[in-house]
Short mmCIF file of C-alpha atoms in Angstrom, two decimals:
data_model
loop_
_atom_site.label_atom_id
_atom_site.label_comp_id
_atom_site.label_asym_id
_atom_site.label_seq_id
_atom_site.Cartn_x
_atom_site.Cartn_y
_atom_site.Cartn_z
CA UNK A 1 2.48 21.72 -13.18
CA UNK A 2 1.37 23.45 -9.86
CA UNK A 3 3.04 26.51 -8.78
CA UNK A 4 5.47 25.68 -5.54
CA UNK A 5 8.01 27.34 -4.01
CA UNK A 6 9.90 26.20 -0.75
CA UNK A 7 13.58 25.55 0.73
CA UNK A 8 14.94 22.29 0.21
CA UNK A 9 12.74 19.43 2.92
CA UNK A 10 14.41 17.80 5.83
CA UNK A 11 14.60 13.69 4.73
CA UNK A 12 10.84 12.24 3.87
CA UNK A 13 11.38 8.75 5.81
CA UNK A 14 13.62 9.52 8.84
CA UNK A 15 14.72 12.72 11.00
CA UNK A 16 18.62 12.41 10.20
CA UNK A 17 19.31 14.50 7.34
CA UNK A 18 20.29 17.87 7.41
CA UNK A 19 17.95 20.96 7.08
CA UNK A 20 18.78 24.38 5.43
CA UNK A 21 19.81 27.05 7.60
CA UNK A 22 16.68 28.86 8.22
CA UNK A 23 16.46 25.43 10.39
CA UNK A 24 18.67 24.76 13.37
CA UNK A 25 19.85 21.06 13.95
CA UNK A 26 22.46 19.25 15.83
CA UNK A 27 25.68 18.38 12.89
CA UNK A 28 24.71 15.00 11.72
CA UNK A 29 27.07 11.97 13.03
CA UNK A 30 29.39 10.83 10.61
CA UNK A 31 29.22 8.05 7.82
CA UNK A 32 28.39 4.73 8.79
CA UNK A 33 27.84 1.55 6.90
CA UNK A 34 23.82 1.01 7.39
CA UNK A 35 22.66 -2.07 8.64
CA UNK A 36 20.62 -4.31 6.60
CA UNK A 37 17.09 -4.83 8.32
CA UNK A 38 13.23 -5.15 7.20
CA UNK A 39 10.84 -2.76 7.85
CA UNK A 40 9.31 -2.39 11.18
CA UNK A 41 5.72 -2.66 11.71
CA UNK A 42 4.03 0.01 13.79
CA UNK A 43 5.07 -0.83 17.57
CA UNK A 44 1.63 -1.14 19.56
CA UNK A 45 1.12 -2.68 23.37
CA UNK A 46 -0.96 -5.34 22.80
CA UNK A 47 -2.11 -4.76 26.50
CA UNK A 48 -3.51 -1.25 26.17
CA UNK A 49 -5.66 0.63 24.05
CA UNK A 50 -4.86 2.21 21.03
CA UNK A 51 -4.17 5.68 21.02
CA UNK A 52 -3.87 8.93 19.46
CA UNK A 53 -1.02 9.58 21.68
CA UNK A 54 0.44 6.19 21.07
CA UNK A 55 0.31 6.61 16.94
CA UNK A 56 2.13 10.21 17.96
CA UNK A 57 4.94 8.49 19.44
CA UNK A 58 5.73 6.57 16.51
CA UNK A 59 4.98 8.72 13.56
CA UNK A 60 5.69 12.62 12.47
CA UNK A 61 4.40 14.55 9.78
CA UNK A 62 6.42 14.23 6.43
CA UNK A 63 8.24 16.97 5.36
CA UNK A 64 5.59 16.97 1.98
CA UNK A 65 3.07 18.40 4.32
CA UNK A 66 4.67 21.68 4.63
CA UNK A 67 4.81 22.30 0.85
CA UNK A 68 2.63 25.27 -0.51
CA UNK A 69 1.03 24.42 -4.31
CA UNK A 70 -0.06 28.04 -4.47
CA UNK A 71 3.36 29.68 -4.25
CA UNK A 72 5.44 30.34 -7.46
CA UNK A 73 7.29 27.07 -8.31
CA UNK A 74 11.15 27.07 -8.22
CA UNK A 75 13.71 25.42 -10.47
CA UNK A 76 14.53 22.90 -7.52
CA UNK A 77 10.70 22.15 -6.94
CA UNK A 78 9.93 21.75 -10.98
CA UNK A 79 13.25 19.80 -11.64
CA UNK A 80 12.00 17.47 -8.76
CA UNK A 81 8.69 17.17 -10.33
CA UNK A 82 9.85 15.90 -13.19
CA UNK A 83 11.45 13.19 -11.93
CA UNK A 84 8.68 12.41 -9.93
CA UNK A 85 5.91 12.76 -12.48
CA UNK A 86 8.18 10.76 -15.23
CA UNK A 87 8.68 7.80 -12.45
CA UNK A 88 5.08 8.15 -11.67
CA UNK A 89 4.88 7.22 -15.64
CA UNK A 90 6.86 4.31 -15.36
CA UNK A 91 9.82 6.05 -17.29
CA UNK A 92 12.00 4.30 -14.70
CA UNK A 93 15.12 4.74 -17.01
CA UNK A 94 14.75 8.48 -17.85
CA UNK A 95 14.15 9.00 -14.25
CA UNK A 96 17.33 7.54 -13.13
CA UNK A 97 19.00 9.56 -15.54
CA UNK A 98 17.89 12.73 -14.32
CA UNK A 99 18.20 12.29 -10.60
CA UNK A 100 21.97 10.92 -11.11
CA UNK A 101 22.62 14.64 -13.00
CA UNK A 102 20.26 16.45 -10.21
CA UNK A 103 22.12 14.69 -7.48
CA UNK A 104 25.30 16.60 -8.27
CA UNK A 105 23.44 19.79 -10.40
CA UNK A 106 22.40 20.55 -6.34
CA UNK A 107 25.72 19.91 -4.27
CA UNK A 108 25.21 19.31 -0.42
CA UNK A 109 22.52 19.26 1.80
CA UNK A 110 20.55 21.32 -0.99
CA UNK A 111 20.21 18.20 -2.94
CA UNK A 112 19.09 15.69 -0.28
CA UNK A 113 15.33 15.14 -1.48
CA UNK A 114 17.14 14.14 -4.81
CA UNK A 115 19.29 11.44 -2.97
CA UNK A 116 16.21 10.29 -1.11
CA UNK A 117 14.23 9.94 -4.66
CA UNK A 118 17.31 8.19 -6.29
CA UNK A 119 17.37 5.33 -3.44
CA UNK A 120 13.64 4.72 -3.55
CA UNK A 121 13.64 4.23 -7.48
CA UNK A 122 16.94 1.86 -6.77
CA UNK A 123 14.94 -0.11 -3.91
CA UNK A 124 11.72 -0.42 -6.51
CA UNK A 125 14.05 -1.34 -9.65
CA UNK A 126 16.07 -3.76 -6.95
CA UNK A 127 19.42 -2.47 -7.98
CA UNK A 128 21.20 -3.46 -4.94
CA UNK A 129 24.23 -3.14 -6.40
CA UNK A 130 24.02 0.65 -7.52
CA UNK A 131 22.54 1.79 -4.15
CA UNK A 132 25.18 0.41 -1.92
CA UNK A 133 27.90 2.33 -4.93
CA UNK A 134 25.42 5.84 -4.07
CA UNK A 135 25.48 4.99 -0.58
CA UNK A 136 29.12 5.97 -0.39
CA UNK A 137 29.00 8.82 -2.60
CA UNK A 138 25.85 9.92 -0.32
CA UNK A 139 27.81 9.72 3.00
CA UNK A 140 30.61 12.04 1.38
CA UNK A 141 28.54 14.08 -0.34
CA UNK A 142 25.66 15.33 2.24
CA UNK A 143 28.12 14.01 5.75
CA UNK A 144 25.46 11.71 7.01
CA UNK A 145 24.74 8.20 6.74
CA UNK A 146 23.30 6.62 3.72
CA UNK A 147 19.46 4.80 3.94
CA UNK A 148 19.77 1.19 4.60
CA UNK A 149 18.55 -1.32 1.86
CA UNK A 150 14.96 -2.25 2.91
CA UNK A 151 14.21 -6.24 3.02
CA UNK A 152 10.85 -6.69 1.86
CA UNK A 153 7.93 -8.27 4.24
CA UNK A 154 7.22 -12.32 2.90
CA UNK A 155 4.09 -12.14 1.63
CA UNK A 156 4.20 -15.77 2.71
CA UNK A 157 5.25 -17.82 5.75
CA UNK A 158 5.57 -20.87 7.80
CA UNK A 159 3.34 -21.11 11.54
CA UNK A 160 5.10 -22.71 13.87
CA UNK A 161 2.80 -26.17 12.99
CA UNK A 162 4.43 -25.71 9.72
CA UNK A 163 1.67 -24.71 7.75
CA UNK A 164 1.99 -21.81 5.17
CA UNK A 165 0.37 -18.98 5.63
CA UNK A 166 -0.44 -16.11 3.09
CA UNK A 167 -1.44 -12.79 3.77
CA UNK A 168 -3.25 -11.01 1.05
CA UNK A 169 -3.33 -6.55 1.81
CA UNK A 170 -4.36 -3.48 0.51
CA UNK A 171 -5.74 -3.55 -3.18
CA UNK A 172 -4.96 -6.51 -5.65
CA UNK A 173 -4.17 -5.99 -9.26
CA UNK A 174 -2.50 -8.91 -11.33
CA UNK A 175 1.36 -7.07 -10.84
CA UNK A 176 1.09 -7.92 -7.24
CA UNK A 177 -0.36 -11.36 -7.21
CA UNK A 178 2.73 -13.48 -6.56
CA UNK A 179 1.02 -15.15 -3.54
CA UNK A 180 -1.92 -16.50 -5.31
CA UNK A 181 0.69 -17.88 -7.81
CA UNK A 182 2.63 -19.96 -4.34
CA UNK A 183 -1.01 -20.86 -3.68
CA UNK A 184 -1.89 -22.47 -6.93
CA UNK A 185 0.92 -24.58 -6.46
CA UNK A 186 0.66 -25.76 -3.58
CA UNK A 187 -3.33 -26.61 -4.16
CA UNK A 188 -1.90 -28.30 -7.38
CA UNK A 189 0.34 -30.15 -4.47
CA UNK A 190 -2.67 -30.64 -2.34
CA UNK A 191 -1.00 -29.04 0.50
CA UNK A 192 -2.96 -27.56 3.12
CA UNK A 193 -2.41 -23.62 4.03
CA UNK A 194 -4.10 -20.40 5.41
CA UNK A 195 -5.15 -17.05 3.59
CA UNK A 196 -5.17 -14.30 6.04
CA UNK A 197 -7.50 -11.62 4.41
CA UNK A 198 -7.43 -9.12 7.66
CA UNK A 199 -6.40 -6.30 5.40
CA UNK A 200 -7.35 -7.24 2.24
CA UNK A 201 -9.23 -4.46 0.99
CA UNK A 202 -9.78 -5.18 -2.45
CA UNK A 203 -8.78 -6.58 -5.87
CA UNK A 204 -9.51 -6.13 -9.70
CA UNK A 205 -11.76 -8.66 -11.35
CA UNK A 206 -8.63 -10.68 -12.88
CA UNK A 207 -7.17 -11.35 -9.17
CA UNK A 208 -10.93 -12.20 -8.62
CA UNK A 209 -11.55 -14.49 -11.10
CA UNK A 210 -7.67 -16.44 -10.32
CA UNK A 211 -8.98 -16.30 -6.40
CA UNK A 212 -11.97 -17.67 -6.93
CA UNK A 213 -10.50 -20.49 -9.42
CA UNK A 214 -8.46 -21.20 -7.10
CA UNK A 215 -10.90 -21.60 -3.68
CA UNK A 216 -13.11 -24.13 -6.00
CA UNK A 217 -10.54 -25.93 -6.90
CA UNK A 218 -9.23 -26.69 -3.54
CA UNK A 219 -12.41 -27.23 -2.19
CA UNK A 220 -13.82 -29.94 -4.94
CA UNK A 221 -10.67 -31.31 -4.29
CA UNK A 222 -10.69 -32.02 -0.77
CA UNK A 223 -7.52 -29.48 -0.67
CA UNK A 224 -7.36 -27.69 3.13
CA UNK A 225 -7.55 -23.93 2.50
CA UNK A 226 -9.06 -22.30 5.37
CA UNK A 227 -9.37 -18.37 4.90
CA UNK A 228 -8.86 -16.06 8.21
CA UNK A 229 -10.78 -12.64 8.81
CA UNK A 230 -12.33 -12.69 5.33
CA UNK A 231 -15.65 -10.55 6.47
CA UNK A 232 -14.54 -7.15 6.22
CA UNK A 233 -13.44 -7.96 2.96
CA UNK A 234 -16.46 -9.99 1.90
CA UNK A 235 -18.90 -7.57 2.93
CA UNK A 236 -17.09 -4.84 0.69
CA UNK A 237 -16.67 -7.15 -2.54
CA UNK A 238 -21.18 -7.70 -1.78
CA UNK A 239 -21.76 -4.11 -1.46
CA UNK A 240 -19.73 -3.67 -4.12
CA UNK A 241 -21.91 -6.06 -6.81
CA UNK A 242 -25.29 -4.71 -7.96
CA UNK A 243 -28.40 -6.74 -9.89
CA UNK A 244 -28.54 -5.76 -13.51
CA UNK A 245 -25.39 -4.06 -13.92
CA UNK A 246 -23.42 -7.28 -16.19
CA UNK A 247 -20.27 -6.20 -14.65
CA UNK A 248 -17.27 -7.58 -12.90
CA UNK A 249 -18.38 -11.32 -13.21
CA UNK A 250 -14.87 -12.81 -11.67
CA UNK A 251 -15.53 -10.53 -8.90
CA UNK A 252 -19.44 -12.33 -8.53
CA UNK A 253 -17.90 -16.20 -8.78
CA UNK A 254 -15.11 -14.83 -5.86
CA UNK A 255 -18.52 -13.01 -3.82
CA UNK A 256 -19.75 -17.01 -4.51
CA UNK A 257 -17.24 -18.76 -3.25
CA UNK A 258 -16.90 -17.00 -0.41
CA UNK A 259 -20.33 -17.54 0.87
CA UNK A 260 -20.31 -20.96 0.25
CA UNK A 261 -17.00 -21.35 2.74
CA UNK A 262 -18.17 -18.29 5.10
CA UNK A 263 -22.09 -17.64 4.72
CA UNK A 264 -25.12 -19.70 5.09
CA UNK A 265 -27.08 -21.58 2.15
CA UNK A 266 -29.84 -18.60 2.63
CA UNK A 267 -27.19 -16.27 1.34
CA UNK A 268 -25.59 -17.98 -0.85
CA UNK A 269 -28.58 -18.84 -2.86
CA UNK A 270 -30.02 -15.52 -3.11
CA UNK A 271 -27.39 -14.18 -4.45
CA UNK A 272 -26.48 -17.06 -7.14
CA UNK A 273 -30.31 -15.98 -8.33
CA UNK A 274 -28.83 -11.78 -8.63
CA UNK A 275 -25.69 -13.29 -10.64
CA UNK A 276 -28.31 -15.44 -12.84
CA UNK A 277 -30.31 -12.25 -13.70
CA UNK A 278 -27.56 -10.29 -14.13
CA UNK A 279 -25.72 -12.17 -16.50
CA UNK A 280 -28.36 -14.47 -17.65
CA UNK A 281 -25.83 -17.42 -17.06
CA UNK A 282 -26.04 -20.20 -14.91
CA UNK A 283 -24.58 -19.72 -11.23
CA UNK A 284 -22.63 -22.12 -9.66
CA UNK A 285 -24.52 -24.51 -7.28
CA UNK A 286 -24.42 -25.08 -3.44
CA UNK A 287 -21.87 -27.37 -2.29
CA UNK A 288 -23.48 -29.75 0.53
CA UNK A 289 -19.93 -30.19 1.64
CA UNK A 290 -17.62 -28.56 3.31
CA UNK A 291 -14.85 -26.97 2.49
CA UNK A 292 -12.20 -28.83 3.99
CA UNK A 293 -10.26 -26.63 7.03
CA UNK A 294 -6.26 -26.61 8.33
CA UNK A 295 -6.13 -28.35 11.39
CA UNK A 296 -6.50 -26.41 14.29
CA UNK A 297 -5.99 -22.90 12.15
CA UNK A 298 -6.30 -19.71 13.92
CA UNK A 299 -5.97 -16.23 13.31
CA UNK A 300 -2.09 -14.83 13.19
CA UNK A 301 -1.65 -12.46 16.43
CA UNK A 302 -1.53 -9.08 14.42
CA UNK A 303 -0.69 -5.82 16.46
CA UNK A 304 -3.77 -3.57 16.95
CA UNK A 305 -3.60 -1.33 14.02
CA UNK A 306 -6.84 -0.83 12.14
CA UNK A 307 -5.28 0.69 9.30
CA UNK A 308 -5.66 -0.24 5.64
CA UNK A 309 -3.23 -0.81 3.44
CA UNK A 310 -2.35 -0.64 -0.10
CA UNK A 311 0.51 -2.39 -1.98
CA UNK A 312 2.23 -2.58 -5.21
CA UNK A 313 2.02 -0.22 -8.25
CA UNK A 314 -1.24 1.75 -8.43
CA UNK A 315 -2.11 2.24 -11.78
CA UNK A 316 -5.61 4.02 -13.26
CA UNK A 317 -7.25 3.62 -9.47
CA UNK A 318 -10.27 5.23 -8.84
CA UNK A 319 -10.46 4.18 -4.63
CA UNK A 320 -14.12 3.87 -4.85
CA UNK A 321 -13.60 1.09 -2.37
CA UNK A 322 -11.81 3.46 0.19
CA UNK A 323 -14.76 5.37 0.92
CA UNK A 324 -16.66 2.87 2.67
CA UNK A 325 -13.74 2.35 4.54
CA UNK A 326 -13.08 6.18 5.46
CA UNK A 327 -16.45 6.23 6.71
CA UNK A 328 -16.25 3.39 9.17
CA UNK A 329 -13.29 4.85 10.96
CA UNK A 330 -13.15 7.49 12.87
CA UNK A 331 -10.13 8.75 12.20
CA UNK A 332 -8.79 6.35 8.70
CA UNK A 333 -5.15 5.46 7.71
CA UNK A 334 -4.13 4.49 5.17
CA UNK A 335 -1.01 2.63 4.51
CA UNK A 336 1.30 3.12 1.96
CA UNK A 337 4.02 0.95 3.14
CA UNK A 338 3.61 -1.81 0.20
CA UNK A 339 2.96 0.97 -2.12
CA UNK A 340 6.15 1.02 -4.98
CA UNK A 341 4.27 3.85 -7.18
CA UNK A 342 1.03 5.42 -8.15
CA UNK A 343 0.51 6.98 -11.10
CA UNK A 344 -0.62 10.65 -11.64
CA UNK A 345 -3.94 9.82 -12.49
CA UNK A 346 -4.58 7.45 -9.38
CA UNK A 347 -3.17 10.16 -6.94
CA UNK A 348 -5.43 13.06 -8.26
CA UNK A 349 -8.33 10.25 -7.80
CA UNK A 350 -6.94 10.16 -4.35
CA UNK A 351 -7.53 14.02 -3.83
CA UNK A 352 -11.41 13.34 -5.20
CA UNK A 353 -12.20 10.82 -2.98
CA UNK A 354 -9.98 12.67 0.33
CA UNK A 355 -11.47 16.11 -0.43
CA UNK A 356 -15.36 15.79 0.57
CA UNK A 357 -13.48 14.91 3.96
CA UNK A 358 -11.73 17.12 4.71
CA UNK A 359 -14.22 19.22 3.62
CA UNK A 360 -16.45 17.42 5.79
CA UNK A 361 -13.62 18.43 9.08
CA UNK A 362 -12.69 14.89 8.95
CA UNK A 363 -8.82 14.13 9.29
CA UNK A 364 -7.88 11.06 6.95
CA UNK A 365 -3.80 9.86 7.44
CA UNK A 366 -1.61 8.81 5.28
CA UNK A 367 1.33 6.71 6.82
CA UNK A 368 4.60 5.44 5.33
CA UNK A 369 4.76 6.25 1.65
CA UNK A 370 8.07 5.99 0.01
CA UNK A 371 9.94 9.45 -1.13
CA UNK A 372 8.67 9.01 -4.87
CA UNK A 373 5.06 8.66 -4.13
CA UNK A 374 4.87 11.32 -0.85
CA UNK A 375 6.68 14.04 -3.53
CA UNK A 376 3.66 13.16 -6.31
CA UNK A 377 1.05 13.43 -3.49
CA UNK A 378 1.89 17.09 -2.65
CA UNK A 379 2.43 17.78 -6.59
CA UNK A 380 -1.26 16.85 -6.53
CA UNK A 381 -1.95 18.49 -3.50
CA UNK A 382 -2.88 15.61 -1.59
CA UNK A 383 -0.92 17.03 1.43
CA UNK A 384 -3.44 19.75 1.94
CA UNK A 385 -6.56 17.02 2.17
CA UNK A 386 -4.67 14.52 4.75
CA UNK A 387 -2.18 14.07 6.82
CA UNK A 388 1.12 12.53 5.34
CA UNK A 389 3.40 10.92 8.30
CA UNK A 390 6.33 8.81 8.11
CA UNK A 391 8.21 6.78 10.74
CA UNK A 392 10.25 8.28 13.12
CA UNK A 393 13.88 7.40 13.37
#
């Protein structure tokens, strides 16, 4: 473990916790039942530019930024590492078990970043039921009101035509792949519907291979799946694919099918000749028709954010697709909204890939992730090659 030493953090997520004394703050209001809401999504005027000074006024720093790996670690800091390292391991159970005996070994405000760790493992497990019973127990223990039980963003819904639309984000592994799963059924139903891929930035070569299954299909079947902002995406998944290297295959049959509903003929055919030489296999052919499209589908008004963003559990990830992406913007974020965990070895491939920019004097951002995952970023020391922010209150 890296050495650490620091007072107790103010709350991770939102400014209404209290802070050790060193710290002046106004006495925290009392108690109050939380109300139940979703998420919000960064606020943005769609009329003006966006801004630096705009992101400001939504977003602070996380309290993670301020911790020092190069100090001597205390037993606070290394009893909170373990619970963040052994949830980071999937040891969901042992976790729990520890931060229910750390929540009361550290009485008070002095035990608040255990509270905060304890609710985000409840909201990943979906124990409902045992975070509204901490909730109360919170709100006597540390005289402040207890986090609110965060609804979930559909990964699916209905336009106002009625059509469903899907929107596929951040990198796709097959744990997070429960909208492709809606999708097959409803090609299997031959029922029309929209894949927004805006921030879709990639996916492993089984979510490939399902995808692209699953585009053919509809399309030799006269199904109506039209797919909205796919470029970005489609130009990272070709970049991605070299001749002569007989790897990810799925991932060539999704680059396929996506040219034939998004590229010309030209393109399409050259690169069914690379996937023949590569893999010394017959590509898939040229489809003279078209892929049938949803009636008068158009692109879902999306706020002016150009951030990316990741989702689900991020296991054994090496983000070779991020840098690309880093490069393109001038100043990157990445969101870690969706993101439930990531795994100790995915975060120090996180540092890797973050530290040539920094390096470099460029700033990279890291927005919204939960308490868990923000505490194993600064165990890593990712809070010394970005900058971690969290929603205001």
């Amino acid at each position: 473990m890296p050495d650490i030493a620091l007072p107790p953090l103010e709350d991770l997520e939102f400014s209404v916790s209290e802070l050790p004394a060193a710290v002046a703050r106004p006495k925290a209001a009392p108690a109050a039942a939380a109300p139940e809401k979703p998420a919000k999504p960064l606020a943005v005027d769609a009329d003006l530019d966006f801004t630096m000074e705009e992101f400001d006024r939504d977003f602070t720093e996380s309290s993670v930024m301020a911790i020092d790996v190069d100090h001597d670690l205390d037993p606070l800091q290394a009893d909170l590492e373990q619970a963040v390292v052994l949830f980071a391991n999937g040891q969901d159970a042992a976790a729990r078990s520890l931060l229910e005996v750390l929540i009361r070994a550290y009485p008070g405000s002095e035990g608040k970043r255990f509270w905060q760790l304890l609710f985000d493992l409840l909201q990943v497990v979906g124990d409902r039921a045992a975070f509204d019973k901490f909730g109360v127990e919170f709100a006597e223990a540390c005289e402040t009101s207890p986090p609110a039980w965060r609804l979930e963003q559909p990964v699916v819904t209905t336009t106002q035509e009625g059509a469903k639309l899907f929107t596929l984000q951040g990198v796709l592994t097959d744990e997070c792949i429960a909208p492709l799963t809606e999708l097959a059924n409803l090609i299997a139903a031959k029922q029309a519907a929209m894949v927004d891929c805006g921030k879709l930035i990639g996916c492993d070569d089984e979510v490939a291979g399902r995808l692209a299954a699953l585009l053919a299909s509809a399309r030799k079947n006269g199904v109506a799946i039209t797919l909205l902002q796919p470029e970005a995406f489609q130009r990272r998944l070709n970049d991605r694919l070299v001749v002569g290297e007989a790897v990810h295959a799925p991932s060539w049959l999704l680059l396929l099918e996506l040219l034939q509903r998004h590229g010309t003929q030209e393109a399409f055919e050259e690169r069914a000749v690379d996937y023949a030489v590569t893999f010394e296999l017959s590509p898939p052919s040229w489809d003279v028709r078209p892929a049938a499209a949803a009636a008068k589908a158009a692109a879902p008004q999306t706020l002016r954010d150009d951030a990316h963003y990741l989702a689900g559990d991020l296991k054994s990830c090496r983000f070779e697709d991020l840098i690309p992406i880093i490069e393109e913007q001038e100043t990157p974020i990445l969101d870690f909204s969706g993101v439930r965990r990531m795994d100790f070895f995915s975060a120090g491939q996180l540092v890797n890939r973050l530290a040539p920019f920094k390096a470099a004097g460029r700033e990279v951002i890291v927005r919204s992730p939960n308490h868990l995952v923000a505490e194993l970023m600064a165990v890593v020391g990712l809070n010394k090659q970005a900058r971690i922010i969290v929603p205001k209150s």
